[in-house]
């Protein structure tokens, strides 16, 4: 019987040495498998003498049960150990903060548009939308800019060639978002206040000009609207936008075909330090004026009953001024380093209408 004893010890040692389920299965097959050692001993049972066979058979079955139990116990222990290892390996410390999902950033242009919309929104302005491709009338004619008017020139317009032979009025890429105000005057009953943010196009491309940029215009049409309303509205806007309560604002007479009188608006800054609101220098920031009566009439609004003021600004320009962005071109180059530097965390509160 000592071969049984040897098999018992050998199997126990092999089970103890089996460090994973693969090694365990090797022991199981080597002992209990079809060609396993115990299986072989059982098969040889027929060869021993009958008087021995009873005792040996009993010892073999008893060993078989014992080894089967030991093998099963080892499997359960290994499985538990592997599960613990996997749990330890895959243990998630739920107290750990989640891995920051790569959050995008708000582009400075979008941020500026949002802030300005919030400030004028608090003043009762609705946001109007128009078309990037416009008719010559909505972009020029209705705005009192006739064919021969020089203002057309400096608008450097992208005209879209009308399909051959079709004598439709030329279509163009709008050079300002004034088409939104024209469409508003045609579709809304006064009084109304409309803000017109959007992309505009001018065939002008150098270090400080891009063929496509963003503008934000606004218009207020009501009864008894005066220059005082224009000045009050724009002063409040500029102080809210730049977050400088005492920001000096200067109105300087100018000329636009679609407003009369017309004014450029400057804000105080210190040219040397570039600091806004300080110093004694002036920085042109936007244009404005009382809506020209012919422009009202061109869009079916009776200038004897209704008046209005309008204004327009370049969004890139005021974004560069507010956030100290030195160069225009990176606004459109999608350089992740620039966006990471100048982009805004989407969850950060906007200036909204703190100042108003
Ligand atoms: C209507 C009537 C009047 C909008 C105005 C300006 C003055 C102006 C420039 C600012 C910087 C364009 O991007 S820019 O170069 N705009 O100075 N815009 S008044 O006046 C209107 C618009 C629509 C119906």
GROMACS .gro file of C-alpha atoms and ligand atoms in nm:
model
  380
    1UNK     CA    1   0.000   0.000   0.000
    2UNK     CA    2   0.286   0.241   0.024
    3UNK     CA    3   0.239   0.336  -0.344
    4UNK     CA    4  -0.098   0.469  -0.228
    5UNK     CA    5   0.075   0.660   0.049
    6UNK     CA    6   0.325   0.794  -0.204
    7UNK     CA    7   0.043   0.904  -0.434
    8UNK     CA    8  -0.134   1.073  -0.140
    9UNK     CA    9   0.175   1.274  -0.043
   10UNK     CA   10   0.269   1.348  -0.404
   11UNK     CA   11  -0.084   1.471  -0.482
   12UNK     CA   12  -0.096   1.685  -0.168
   13UNK     CA   13   0.242   1.842  -0.251
   14UNK     CA   14   0.138   1.903  -0.611
   15UNK     CA   15  -0.189   2.063  -0.498
   16UNK     CA   16  -0.006   2.281  -0.250
   17UNK     CA   17   0.237   2.386  -0.524
   18UNK     CA   18  -0.042   2.460  -0.773
   19UNK     CA   19  -0.057   2.841  -0.762
   20UNK     CA   20  -0.337   2.892  -1.012
   21UNK     CA   21  -0.632   2.710  -1.165
   22UNK     CA   22  -0.427   2.609  -1.468
   23UNK     CA   23  -0.166   2.431  -1.251
   24UNK     CA   24  -0.450   2.290  -1.038
   25UNK     CA   25  -0.614   2.139  -1.344
   26UNK     CA   26  -0.283   1.974  -1.434
   27UNK     CA   27  -0.278   1.797  -1.095
   28UNK     CA   28  -0.641   1.693  -1.126
   29UNK     CA   29  -0.585   1.540  -1.468
   30UNK     CA   30  -0.256   1.375  -1.357
   31UNK     CA   31  -0.437   1.205  -1.068
   32UNK     CA   32  -0.801   1.162  -1.158
   33UNK     CA   33  -0.782   1.202  -1.533
   34UNK     CA   34  -0.851   0.920  -1.780
   35UNK     CA   35  -0.479   0.852  -1.781
   36UNK     CA   36  -0.437   0.969  -1.421
   37UNK     CA   37  -0.224   0.778  -1.167
   38UNK     CA   38  -0.519   0.688  -0.944
   39UNK     CA   39  -0.723   0.584  -1.240
   40UNK     CA   40  -0.435   0.361  -1.347
   41UNK     CA   41  -0.413   0.204  -0.997
   42UNK     CA   42  -0.785   0.133  -1.009
   43UNK     CA   43  -0.748  -0.029  -1.348
   44UNK     CA   44  -0.462  -0.246  -1.216
   45UNK     CA   45  -0.689  -0.362  -0.935
   46UNK     CA   46  -0.783  -0.660  -1.152
   47UNK     CA   47  -0.424  -0.779  -1.159
   48UNK     CA   48  -0.381  -0.828  -0.779
   49UNK     CA   49  -0.481  -1.145  -0.588
   50UNK     CA   50  -0.847  -1.171  -0.485
   51UNK     CA   51  -0.763  -1.179  -0.106
   52UNK     CA   52  -0.565  -0.850  -0.152
   53UNK     CA   53  -0.815  -0.694  -0.394
   54UNK     CA   54  -1.080  -0.619  -0.125
   55UNK     CA   55  -0.847  -0.431   0.103
   56UNK     CA   56  -0.668  -0.258  -0.182
   57UNK     CA   57  -0.994  -0.171  -0.352
   58UNK     CA   58  -1.127  -0.016  -0.031
   59UNK     CA   59  -0.803   0.169   0.027
   60UNK     CA   60  -0.806   0.290  -0.334
   61UNK     CA   61  -1.165   0.416  -0.313
   62UNK     CA   62  -1.100   0.576   0.021
   63UNK     CA   63  -0.789   0.743  -0.130
   64UNK     CA   64  -0.989   0.841  -0.435
   65UNK     CA   65  -1.253   1.017  -0.225
   66UNK     CA   66  -0.986   1.178  -0.012
   67UNK     CA   67  -0.788   1.307  -0.309
   68UNK     CA   68  -1.103   1.417  -0.492
   69UNK     CA   69  -1.202   1.616  -0.182
   70UNK     CA   70  -0.851   1.761  -0.151
   71UNK     CA   71  -0.851   1.852  -0.520
   72UNK     CA   72  -1.194   2.016  -0.491
   73UNK     CA   73  -1.090   2.203  -0.176
   74UNK     CA   74  -0.777   2.328  -0.353
   75UNK     CA   75  -0.991   2.445  -0.651
   76UNK     CA   76  -1.221   2.642  -0.421
   77UNK     CA   77  -0.924   2.796  -0.236
   78UNK     CA   78  -0.754   2.892  -0.564
   79UNK     CA   79  -1.077   3.033  -0.705
   80UNK     CA   80  -1.130   3.240  -0.390
   81UNK     CA   81  -0.770   3.361  -0.403
   82UNK     CA   82  -0.801   3.451  -0.774
   83UNK     CA   83  -1.126   3.635  -0.704
   84UNK     CA   84  -0.963   3.826  -0.417
   85UNK     CA   85  -0.668   3.908  -0.642
   86UNK     CA   86  -0.902   4.028  -0.917
   87UNK     CA   87  -1.108   4.228  -0.666
   88UNK     CA   88  -0.790   4.378  -0.526
   89UNK     CA   89  -0.666   4.444  -0.881
   90UNK     CA   90  -0.998   4.589  -0.989
   91UNK     CA   91  -1.073   4.755  -0.659
   92UNK     CA   92  -1.224   5.095  -0.739
   93UNK     CA   93  -1.171   5.348  -0.466
   94UNK     CA   94  -1.513   5.508  -0.501
   95UNK     CA   95  -1.384   5.792  -0.291
   96UNK     CA   96  -1.141   5.878  -0.569
   97UNK     CA   97  -1.255   6.173  -0.781
   98UNK     CA   98  -1.358   6.063  -1.130
   99UNK     CA   99  -1.085   6.091  -1.394
  100UNK     CA  100  -1.150   6.433  -1.539
  101UNK     CA  101  -1.337   6.380  -1.863
  102UNK     CA  102  -1.159   6.593  -2.123
  103UNK     CA  103  -1.393   6.893  -2.106
  104UNK     CA  104  -1.384   7.120  -2.408
  105UNK     CA  105  -1.348   7.492  -2.363
  106UNK     CA  106  -1.569   7.773  -2.482
  107UNK     CA  107  -1.403   7.961  -2.770
  108UNK     CA  108  -1.339   8.325  -2.674
  109UNK     CA  109  -1.562   8.445  -2.960
  110UNK     CA  110  -1.854   8.231  -2.843
  111UNK     CA  111  -1.793   8.347  -2.487
  112UNK     CA  112  -1.801   8.712  -2.585
  113UNK     CA  113  -2.118   8.661  -2.788
  114UNK     CA  114  -2.281   8.486  -2.488
  115UNK     CA  115  -2.180   8.763  -2.248
  116UNK     CA  116  -2.301   9.042  -2.476
  117UNK     CA  117  -2.628   8.860  -2.545
  118UNK     CA  118  -2.679   8.823  -2.168
  119UNK     CA  119  -2.608   9.192  -2.103
  120UNK     CA  120  -2.843   9.318  -2.378
  121UNK     CA  121  -3.089   9.042  -2.290
  122UNK     CA  122  -3.120   9.207  -1.950
  123UNK     CA  123  -3.207   9.527  -2.137
  124UNK     CA  124  -3.494   9.352  -2.318
  125UNK     CA  125  -3.318   9.272  -2.646
  126UNK     CA  126  -3.425   8.966  -2.844
  127UNK     CA  127  -3.162   8.774  -3.043
  128UNK     CA  128  -3.228   8.793  -3.419
  129UNK     CA  129  -3.085   8.567  -3.688
  130UNK     CA  130  -3.033   8.629  -4.058
  131UNK     CA  131  -2.854   8.470  -4.351
  132UNK     CA  132  -2.484   8.459  -4.434
  133UNK     CA  133  -2.584   8.472  -4.803
  134UNK     CA  134  -2.790   8.785  -4.860
  135UNK     CA  135  -2.940   8.992  -5.136
  136UNK     CA  136  -2.772   9.311  -5.236
  137UNK     CA  137  -3.082   9.500  -5.115
  138UNK     CA  138  -3.082   9.360  -4.760
  139UNK     CA  139  -2.705   9.414  -4.727
  140UNK     CA  140  -2.672   9.752  -4.898
  141UNK     CA  141  -2.982   9.901  -5.067
  142UNK     CA  142  -3.214   9.893  -4.765
  143UNK     CA  143  -2.935  10.048  -4.559
  144UNK     CA  144  -2.924  10.358  -4.776
  145UNK     CA  145  -2.600  10.242  -4.945
  146UNK     CA  146  -2.681  10.286  -5.316
  147UNK     CA  147  -2.479  10.122  -5.594
  148UNK     CA  148  -2.228  10.399  -5.637
  149UNK     CA  149  -2.177  10.459  -5.264
  150UNK     CA  150  -1.808  10.443  -5.159
  151UNK     CA  151  -1.911  10.258  -4.844
  152UNK     CA  152  -1.963   9.957  -5.067
  153UNK     CA  153  -1.599   9.962  -5.161
  154UNK     CA  154  -1.463   9.934  -4.811
  155UNK     CA  155  -1.704   9.655  -4.753
  156UNK     CA  156  -1.498   9.456  -5.010
  157UNK     CA  157  -1.781   9.226  -5.084
  158UNK     CA  158  -1.780   8.859  -5.188
  159UNK     CA  159  -2.040   8.857  -5.467
  160UNK     CA  160  -2.182   8.517  -5.563
  161UNK     CA  161  -2.210   8.485  -5.939
  162UNK     CA  162  -2.578   8.455  -6.035
  163UNK     CA  163  -2.635   8.140  -6.245
  164UNK     CA  164  -2.562   8.236  -6.605
  165UNK     CA  165  -2.850   8.419  -6.771
  166UNK     CA  166  -3.063   8.437  -6.459
  167UNK     CA  167  -3.102   8.815  -6.410
  168UNK     CA  168  -3.165   8.780  -6.039
  169UNK     CA  169  -3.025   9.050  -5.810
  170UNK     CA  170  -2.672   8.955  -5.719
  171UNK     CA  171  -2.632   8.752  -5.404
  172UNK     CA  172  -2.342   8.817  -5.174
  173UNK     CA  173  -2.186   8.708  -4.847
  174UNK     CA  174  -2.314   8.962  -4.598
  175UNK     CA  175  -2.057   9.224  -4.497
  176UNK     CA  176  -2.237   9.306  -4.172
  177UNK     CA  177  -2.523   9.159  -3.971
  178UNK     CA  178  -2.748   9.455  -4.057
  179UNK     CA  179  -2.960   9.220  -4.270
  180UNK     CA  180  -3.094   9.086  -3.940
  181UNK     CA  181  -3.227   9.431  -3.847
  182UNK     CA  182  -3.373   9.474  -4.194
  183UNK     CA  183  -3.549   9.136  -4.169
  184UNK     CA  184  -3.663   9.230  -3.815
  185UNK     CA  185  -3.812   9.558  -3.938
  186UNK     CA  186  -3.994   9.367  -4.214
  187UNK     CA  187  -4.122   9.094  -3.984
  188UNK     CA  188  -4.177   9.256  -3.642
  189UNK     CA  189  -4.424   9.520  -3.526
  190UNK     CA  190  -4.241   9.803  -3.346
  191UNK     CA  191  -4.153   9.863  -3.070
  192UNK     CA  192  -3.874   9.606  -3.057
  193UNK     CA  193  -3.512   9.565  -2.956
  194UNK     CA  194  -3.304   9.314  -3.151
  195UNK     CA  195  -2.945   9.198  -3.119
  196UNK     CA  196  -2.782   9.062  -3.434
  197UNK     CA  197  -2.473   8.847  -3.369
  198UNK     CA  198  -2.315   8.651  -3.652
  199UNK     CA  199  -2.044   8.582  -3.905
  200UNK     CA  200  -1.970   8.847  -4.169
  201UNK     CA  201  -1.744   8.834  -4.473
  202UNK     CA  202  -1.513   9.089  -4.636
  203UNK     CA  203  -1.246   9.006  -4.893
  204UNK     CA  204  -0.978   9.153  -4.673
  205UNK     CA  205  -0.702   8.920  -4.550
  206UNK     CA  206  -0.392   9.035  -4.361
  207UNK     CA  207  -0.240   9.024  -4.014
  208UNK     CA  208  -0.523   9.226  -3.867
  209UNK     CA  209  -0.809   9.133  -4.100
  210UNK     CA  210  -0.974   8.798  -4.169
  211UNK     CA  211  -1.208   8.731  -4.468
  212UNK     CA  212  -1.460   8.601  -4.216
  213UNK     CA  213  -1.509   8.759  -3.873
  214UNK     CA  214  -1.790   8.814  -3.627
  215UNK     CA  215  -1.998   9.117  -3.570
  216UNK     CA  216  -2.266   9.206  -3.325
  217UNK     CA  217  -2.510   9.477  -3.412
  218UNK     CA  218  -2.819   9.596  -3.230
  219UNK     CA  219  -3.124   9.809  -3.299
  220UNK     CA  220  -3.397   9.968  -3.086
  221UNK     CA  221  -3.713  10.093  -3.255
  222UNK     CA  222  -3.975  10.272  -3.045
  223UNK     CA  223  -4.153  10.600  -3.007
  224UNK     CA  224  -3.955  10.901  -2.874
  225UNK     CA  225  -3.621  10.722  -2.883
  226UNK     CA  226  -3.345  10.978  -2.837
  227UNK     CA  227  -2.968  11.001  -2.848
  228UNK     CA  228  -2.985  10.986  -2.467
  229UNK     CA  229  -3.122  10.632  -2.487
  230UNK     CA  230  -2.841  10.536  -2.724
  231UNK     CA  231  -2.574  10.681  -2.495
  232UNK     CA  232  -2.722  10.535  -2.175
  233UNK     CA  233  -2.762  10.192  -2.330
  234UNK     CA  234  -2.407  10.176  -2.471
  235UNK     CA  235  -2.242  10.317  -2.158
  236UNK     CA  236  -2.420  10.053  -1.946
  237UNK     CA  237  -2.321   9.782  -2.192
  238UNK     CA  238  -1.953   9.878  -2.204
  239UNK     CA  239  -1.922   9.909  -1.827
  240UNK     CA  240  -2.095   9.575  -1.776
  241UNK     CA  241  -1.894   9.398  -2.046
  242UNK     CA  242  -1.555   9.522  -1.932
  243UNK     CA  243  -1.660   9.495  -1.567
  244UNK     CA  244  -1.536   9.851  -1.495
  245UNK     CA  245  -1.806  10.054  -1.320
  246UNK     CA  246  -1.649  10.394  -1.394
  247UNK     CA  247  -1.520  10.312  -1.743
  248UNK     CA  248  -1.487  10.645  -1.928
  249UNK     CA  249  -1.693  10.643  -2.252
  250UNK     CA  250  -1.666  10.909  -2.527
  251UNK     CA  251  -1.905  10.965  -2.820
  252UNK     CA  252  -1.731  11.113  -3.128
  253UNK     CA  253  -1.939  11.228  -3.423
  254UNK     CA  254  -1.887  11.023  -3.741
  255UNK     CA  255  -2.076  10.917  -4.056
  256UNK     CA  256  -2.256  10.602  -4.166
  257UNK     CA  257  -2.509  10.594  -4.452
  258UNK     CA  258  -2.761  10.406  -4.232
  259UNK     CA  259  -2.756  10.633  -3.926
  260UNK     CA  260  -2.797  11.006  -3.880
  261UNK     CA  261  -2.644  11.141  -3.660
  262UNK     CA  262  -2.362  10.884  -3.638
  263UNK     CA  263  -2.104  10.838  -3.367
  264UNK     CA  264  -1.793  10.633  -3.304
  265UNK     CA  265  -1.772  10.528  -2.940
  266UNK     CA  266  -1.440  10.525  -2.755
  267UNK     CA  267  -1.346  10.391  -2.410
  268UNK     CA  268  -1.074  10.527  -2.183
  269UNK     CA  269  -0.750  10.334  -2.152
  270UNK     CA  270  -0.383  10.381  -2.076
  271UNK     CA  271  -0.197  10.325  -2.404
  272UNK     CA  272   0.133  10.248  -2.228
  273UNK     CA  273   0.006   9.979  -1.989
  274UNK     CA  274  -0.281   9.875  -2.213
  275UNK     CA  275  -0.504   9.901  -1.905
  276UNK     CA  276  -0.869   9.975  -1.977
  277UNK     CA  277  -1.042  10.243  -1.775
  278UNK     CA  278  -0.710  10.401  -1.672
  279UNK     CA  279  -0.498  10.670  -1.826
  280UNK     CA  280  -0.613  10.944  -2.056
  281UNK     CA  281  -0.610  10.776  -2.395
  282UNK     CA  282  -0.911  10.672  -2.600
  283UNK     CA  283  -0.974  10.345  -2.782
  284UNK     CA  284  -1.239  10.317  -3.057
  285UNK     CA  285  -1.466  10.028  -2.963
  286UNK     CA  286  -1.784  10.046  -3.172
  287UNK     CA  287  -1.998  10.260  -3.405
  288UNK     CA  288  -2.356  10.377  -3.353
  289UNK     CA  289  -2.617  10.627  -3.450
  290UNK     CA  290  -2.986  10.715  -3.477
  291UNK     CA  291  -3.141  10.498  -3.750
  292UNK     CA  292  -3.166  10.700  -4.071
  293UNK     CA  293  -3.535  10.779  -4.146
  294UNK     CA  294  -3.488  10.651  -4.504
  295UNK     CA  295  -3.371  10.318  -4.364
  296UNK     CA  296  -3.687  10.298  -4.153
  297UNK     CA  297  -3.901  10.385  -4.454
  298UNK     CA  298  -3.715  10.135  -4.676
  299UNK     CA  299  -3.840   9.863  -4.443
  300UNK     CA  300  -4.193   9.985  -4.407
  301UNK     CA  301  -4.159  10.169  -4.076
  302UNK     CA  302  -4.301  10.522  -4.064
  303UNK     CA  303  -4.018  10.748  -3.943
  304UNK     CA  304  -4.267  11.017  -3.834
  305UNK     CA  305  -4.406  10.774  -3.573
  306UNK     CA  306  -4.106  10.555  -3.493
  307UNK     CA  307  -3.743  10.633  -3.423
  308UNK     CA  308  -3.450  10.416  -3.328
  309UNK     CA  309  -3.083  10.379  -3.262
  310UNK     CA  310  -2.842  10.116  -3.377
  311UNK     CA  311  -2.487  10.011  -3.308
  312UNK     CA  312  -2.229   9.770  -3.438
  313UNK     CA  313  -1.904   9.618  -3.310
  314UNK     CA  314  -1.643   9.370  -3.419
  315UNK     CA  315  -1.650   9.073  -3.179
  316UNK     CA  316  -1.287   8.969  -3.233
  317UNK     CA  317  -1.172   9.323  -3.159
  318UNK     CA  318  -1.350   9.362  -2.825
  319UNK     CA  319  -1.253   9.006  -2.726
  320UNK     CA  320  -0.886   9.089  -2.794
  321UNK     CA  321  -0.919   9.408  -2.589
  322UNK     CA  322  -1.096   9.245  -2.296
  323UNK     CA  323  -0.875   8.936  -2.272
  324UNK     CA  324  -0.549   9.082  -2.398
  325UNK     CA  325  -0.533   8.858  -2.707
  326UNK     CA  326  -0.242   9.000  -2.914
  327UNK     CA  327  -0.312   8.844  -3.256
  328UNK     CA  328  -0.629   8.794  -3.465
  329UNK     CA  329  -0.532   8.491  -3.674
  330UNK     CA  330  -0.518   8.227  -3.396
  331UNK     CA  331  -0.893   8.280  -3.345
  332UNK     CA  332  -0.952   8.058  -3.646
  333UNK     CA  333  -0.652   7.823  -3.646
  334UNK     CA  334  -0.790   7.569  -3.393
  335UNK     CA  335  -0.451   7.545  -3.224
  336UNK     CA  336  -0.528   7.346  -2.907
  337UNK     CA  337  -0.247   7.527  -2.716
  338UNK     CA  338  -0.405   7.865  -2.796
  339UNK     CA  339  -0.755   7.736  -2.717
  340UNK     CA  340  -0.635   7.590  -2.386
  341UNK     CA  341  -0.486   7.930  -2.302
  342UNK     CA  342  -0.769   8.157  -2.415
  343UNK     CA  343  -1.063   7.914  -2.392
  344UNK     CA  344  -1.320   7.939  -2.113
  345UNK     CA  345  -1.431   7.667  -1.879
  346UNK     CA  346  -1.792   7.599  -1.987
  347UNK     CA  347  -1.901   7.578  -1.624
  348UNK     CA  348  -1.749   7.911  -1.525
  349UNK     CA  349  -2.024   8.170  -1.470
  350UNK     CA  350  -2.036   8.435  -1.744
  351UNK     CA  351  -2.025   8.805  -1.663
  352UNK     CA  352  -2.394   8.808  -1.755
  353UNK     CA  353  -2.554   9.133  -1.659
  354UNK     CA  354  -2.373   9.204  -1.339
  355UNK     CA  355  -2.315   9.561  -1.442
  356UNK     CA  356  -2.666   9.649  -1.564
  357LIG     C1  357  -2.989   9.916  -3.947
  357LIG     C2  358  -2.968  10.047  -3.916
  357LIG     C3  359  -2.849  10.086  -3.861
  357LIG     C4  360  -2.542   9.944  -3.730
  357LIG     C5  361  -2.418  10.019  -3.707
  357LIG     C6  362  -2.203  10.061  -3.692
  357LIG     C7  363  -2.251  10.183  -3.666
  357LIG     C8  364  -2.058  10.031  -3.698
  357LIG     C9  365  -1.886   9.874  -3.739
  357LIG    C10  366  -1.828   9.838  -3.602
  357LIG    C11  367  -1.705   9.758  -3.620
  357LIG    C12  368  -1.869   9.749  -3.821
  357LIG     O1  369  -1.740   9.538  -3.739
  357LIG     S1  370  -1.723   9.674  -3.767
  357LIG     O2  371  -1.623   9.711  -3.855
  357LIG     N1  372  -2.028   9.908  -3.729
  357LIG     O3  373  -1.974  10.112  -3.673
  357LIG     N2  374  -2.294   9.968  -3.718
  357LIG     S2  375  -2.419  10.178  -3.668
  357LIG     O4  376  -2.634  10.035  -3.782
  357LIG    C13  377  -2.751   9.994  -3.838
  357LIG    C14  378  -2.770   9.861  -3.870
  357LIG    C15  379  -2.891   9.824  -3.924
  357LIG    C16  380  -3.119   9.872  -4.005
   0.00000   0.00000   0.00000
